[in-house]
Short mmCIF file of N, CA and C in Angstrom, two decimals:
data_model
loop_
_atom_site.label_atom_id
_atom_site.label_comp_id
_atom_site.label_asym_id
_atom_site.label_seq_id
_atom_site.Cartn_x
_atom_site.Cartn_y
_atom_site.Cartn_z
N ALA A 1 10.62 -6.30 19.07
CA ALA A 1 10.68 -5.44 20.08
C ALA A 1 12.13 -5.41 20.72
N LEU A 2 12.83 -6.49 20.62
CA LEU A 2 14.29 -6.34 21.31
C LEU A 2 15.21 -5.26 20.63
N CYS A 3 15.03 -5.41 19.29
CA CYS A 3 15.89 -4.34 18.53
C CYS A 3 15.36 -2.88 18.56
N HIS A 4 14.04 -2.84 18.13
CA HIS A 4 13.48 -1.60 17.81
C HIS A 4 12.63 -1.00 19.14
N GLY A 5 12.52 -1.78 20.12
CA GLY A 5 11.72 -1.30 21.27
C GLY A 5 10.38 -1.64 21.25
N GLU A 6 9.61 -1.77 22.44
CA GLU A 6 8.25 -2.11 22.46
C GLU A 6 7.32 -1.15 21.53
N LYS A 7 7.73 0.03 21.35
CA LYS A 7 6.83 0.92 20.58
C LYS A 7 7.60 1.57 19.41
N GLY A 8 8.68 0.82 19.02
CA GLY A 8 9.24 1.11 17.82
C GLY A 8 10.16 2.44 17.83
N GLN A 9 10.41 2.94 18.99
CA GLN A 9 11.12 4.19 19.29
C GLN A 9 12.67 4.09 19.47
N LYS A 10 13.02 2.71 19.73
CA LYS A 10 14.44 2.54 20.07
C LYS A 10 15.26 2.56 18.59
N VAL A 11 16.39 3.08 18.69
CA VAL A 11 17.24 3.04 17.56
C VAL A 11 18.30 1.87 17.63
N PRO A 12 18.09 0.81 16.93
CA PRO A 12 19.07 -0.31 17.03
C PRO A 12 20.49 0.08 16.41
N THR A 13 21.39 -0.75 16.79
CA THR A 13 22.81 -0.52 16.29
C THR A 13 22.71 -0.53 14.70
N GLY A 14 23.58 0.03 13.99
CA GLY A 14 23.71 0.10 12.49
C GLY A 14 23.01 1.23 11.90
N GLY A 15 22.58 2.19 12.78
CA GLY A 15 21.99 3.50 12.27
C GLY A 15 20.88 3.49 11.65
N VAL A 16 19.92 2.41 11.86
CA VAL A 16 18.55 2.36 11.47
C VAL A 16 17.83 3.40 12.35
N ALA A 17 16.96 4.30 11.61
CA ALA A 17 16.19 5.23 12.35
C ALA A 17 15.00 4.41 13.01
N ALA A 18 14.57 5.02 14.12
CA ALA A 18 13.42 4.49 14.71
C ALA A 18 12.14 4.33 13.71
N LEU A 19 11.40 3.46 14.15
CA LEU A 19 10.30 3.00 13.10
C LEU A 19 8.91 3.74 13.51
N ALA A 20 8.78 4.02 14.66
CA ALA A 20 7.37 4.78 15.05
C ALA A 20 7.15 6.01 14.32
N GLY A 21 5.97 6.12 13.70
CA GLY A 21 5.53 7.20 12.97
C GLY A 21 6.08 7.35 11.66
N ARG A 22 6.82 6.37 11.16
CA ARG A 22 7.25 6.48 9.71
C ARG A 22 6.10 6.18 8.82
N ASP A 23 6.28 6.45 7.55
CA ASP A 23 5.30 6.23 6.39
C ASP A 23 5.01 4.77 6.46
N ALA A 24 3.67 4.40 6.35
CA ALA A 24 3.30 3.03 6.28
C ALA A 24 3.61 2.42 5.00
N VAL A 25 3.57 3.08 3.99
CA VAL A 25 4.02 2.49 2.65
C VAL A 25 5.33 2.10 2.46
N ARG A 26 6.27 3.17 3.04
CA ARG A 26 7.71 2.90 3.04
C ARG A 26 8.09 1.82 3.88
N LEU A 27 7.47 1.76 5.16
CA LEU A 27 7.74 0.70 6.04
C LEU A 27 7.47 -0.72 5.43
N ALA A 28 6.27 -0.83 4.83
CA ALA A 28 5.74 -1.98 4.29
C ALA A 28 6.83 -2.47 3.08
N LEU A 29 7.26 -1.55 2.15
CA LEU A 29 8.24 -1.89 1.21
C LEU A 29 9.60 -2.28 1.84
N GLU A 30 9.94 -1.70 2.96
CA GLU A 30 11.32 -2.01 3.66
C GLU A 30 11.04 -3.53 4.22
N ILE A 31 9.94 -3.79 4.87
CA ILE A 31 9.84 -5.20 5.51
C ILE A 31 9.72 -6.15 4.52
N ARG A 32 9.00 -5.86 3.32
CA ARG A 32 9.05 -6.83 2.22
C ARG A 32 10.39 -7.07 1.69
N ALA A 33 11.17 -5.97 1.60
CA ALA A 33 12.52 -6.08 0.96
C ALA A 33 13.37 -7.08 1.92
N TYR A 34 13.24 -6.94 3.29
CA TYR A 34 14.10 -7.82 4.02
C TYR A 34 13.52 -9.25 3.94
N ARG A 35 12.12 -9.38 3.95
CA ARG A 35 11.57 -10.81 3.78
C ARG A 35 12.14 -11.48 2.52
N ASP A 36 12.05 -10.63 1.35
CA ASP A 36 12.46 -11.15 0.16
C ASP A 36 13.91 -11.12 -0.29
N GLN A 37 14.73 -10.70 0.63
CA GLN A 37 16.20 -10.87 0.46
C GLN A 37 16.60 -12.22 -0.19
N ASP A 38 17.43 -12.16 -1.23
CA ASP A 38 17.84 -13.18 -2.18
C ASP A 38 19.23 -13.59 -1.48
N GLU A 39 19.19 -14.79 -0.88
CA GLU A 39 20.44 -15.23 -0.04
C GLU A 39 21.60 -15.43 -0.97
N ARG A 40 21.25 -15.85 -2.18
CA ARG A 40 22.35 -16.02 -3.24
C ARG A 40 23.14 -14.65 -3.55
N VAL A 41 22.43 -13.53 -3.64
CA VAL A 41 23.09 -12.46 -3.78
C VAL A 41 23.84 -11.79 -2.71
N GLY A 42 23.11 -12.04 -1.51
CA GLY A 42 23.68 -11.45 -0.21
C GLY A 42 23.17 -10.18 0.18
N ALA A 43 22.47 -9.53 -0.65
CA ALA A 43 21.85 -8.10 -0.41
C ALA A 43 20.58 -7.97 -1.27
N TYR A 44 19.80 -7.07 -0.76
CA TYR A 44 18.55 -6.61 -1.62
C TYR A 44 18.87 -5.14 -2.01
N THR A 45 17.99 -4.84 -2.92
CA THR A 45 18.25 -3.46 -3.63
C THR A 45 18.10 -2.21 -2.56
N MET A 46 17.15 -2.39 -1.69
CA MET A 46 16.84 -1.31 -0.83
C MET A 46 17.80 -1.13 0.31
N HIS A 47 18.56 -2.13 0.73
CA HIS A 47 19.31 -2.03 1.96
C HIS A 47 20.31 -3.16 2.02
N LYS A 48 21.15 -3.20 2.95
CA LYS A 48 21.99 -4.26 3.19
C LYS A 48 21.21 -5.34 3.58
N ASP A 49 21.84 -6.63 3.47
CA ASP A 49 21.05 -7.89 3.91
C ASP A 49 21.09 -7.92 5.40
N SER A 50 20.21 -8.57 6.06
CA SER A 50 20.15 -8.66 7.48
C SER A 50 19.61 -10.07 7.72
N ARG A 51 20.34 -11.01 8.23
CA ARG A 51 19.86 -12.29 8.51
C ARG A 51 18.82 -12.19 9.74
N VAL A 52 19.07 -11.35 10.59
CA VAL A 52 17.99 -11.18 11.73
C VAL A 52 16.71 -10.84 11.23
N MET A 53 16.72 -9.70 10.28
CA MET A 53 15.38 -9.26 9.75
C MET A 53 14.86 -10.34 8.78
N LYS A 54 15.66 -10.95 8.03
CA LYS A 54 15.09 -11.99 7.13
C LYS A 54 14.45 -13.13 7.81
N ASP A 55 15.05 -13.49 8.91
CA ASP A 55 14.37 -14.57 9.93
C ASP A 55 13.01 -14.14 10.48
N GLU A 56 13.07 -12.73 10.84
CA GLU A 56 12.00 -12.28 11.55
C GLU A 56 10.76 -12.12 10.64
N THR A 57 11.03 -11.80 9.40
CA THR A 57 9.90 -11.41 8.42
C THR A 57 9.68 -12.60 7.43
N SER A 58 10.42 -13.70 7.46
CA SER A 58 10.26 -14.70 6.40
C SER A 58 8.84 -15.29 6.31
N ASN A 59 7.99 -15.41 7.46
CA ASN A 59 6.70 -15.97 7.51
C ASN A 59 5.58 -14.95 7.36
N LEU A 60 5.85 -13.79 7.14
CA LEU A 60 4.88 -12.90 7.11
C LEU A 60 4.30 -12.59 5.60
N SER A 61 3.07 -12.53 5.64
CA SER A 61 2.34 -12.48 4.25
C SER A 61 2.25 -10.96 3.95
N ASP A 62 2.07 -10.65 2.66
CA ASP A 62 2.09 -9.31 2.35
C ASP A 62 0.84 -8.47 3.04
N LYS A 63 -0.31 -9.17 3.36
CA LYS A 63 -1.25 -8.51 4.15
C LYS A 63 -0.86 -8.39 5.54
N GLU A 64 -0.17 -9.32 6.14
CA GLU A 64 0.42 -9.12 7.45
C GLU A 64 1.40 -8.00 7.65
N ILE A 65 2.24 -7.85 6.55
CA ILE A 65 3.14 -6.86 6.51
C ILE A 65 2.58 -5.41 6.44
N SER A 66 1.58 -5.38 5.60
CA SER A 66 0.84 -4.12 5.42
C SER A 66 0.24 -3.74 6.84
N ALA A 67 -0.45 -4.58 7.51
CA ALA A 67 -1.15 -4.45 8.68
C ALA A 67 -0.04 -3.83 9.86
N LEU A 68 1.02 -4.55 9.94
CA LEU A 68 2.11 -4.19 10.76
C LEU A 68 2.69 -2.85 10.48
N ALA A 69 2.88 -2.51 9.25
CA ALA A 69 3.42 -1.14 8.87
C ALA A 69 2.59 -0.08 9.24
N LYS A 70 1.17 -0.33 8.99
CA LYS A 70 0.03 0.64 9.30
C LYS A 70 0.00 0.94 11.00
N TYR A 71 0.12 -0.17 11.70
CA TYR A 71 0.23 -0.25 13.11
C TYR A 71 1.54 0.66 13.66
N ILE A 72 2.62 0.32 13.06
CA ILE A 72 3.92 1.01 13.43
C ILE A 72 3.88 2.36 13.16
N SER A 73 3.16 2.84 11.92
CA SER A 73 3.28 4.19 11.47
C SER A 73 2.37 5.07 12.32
N GLY A 74 1.26 4.30 13.12
CA GLY A 74 0.43 4.99 13.87
C GLY A 74 0.99 5.34 15.24
N ILE A 75 2.07 4.74 15.71
CA ILE A 75 2.80 4.98 16.93
C ILE A 75 3.40 6.32 17.01
N LYS A 76 3.03 7.04 17.99
CA LYS A 76 3.65 8.41 18.18
C LYS A 76 4.65 8.41 19.36
#
């Protein structure tokens, strides 16, 4: 909520688009990519590495990520 806003409508620095209303499958893939960043490589294939997002997603299961993505995509 700090970076993306309470309802996912805030655009954080770095040019990331607002999350609200985006496709749930794509969101889930992006969240998993942040969670699964390989610290040895320093980046993941879908986007630049982000320590903040890695820390925020590291304890989420695939099921939790899917539920979160579905919730965010439903925000208008």
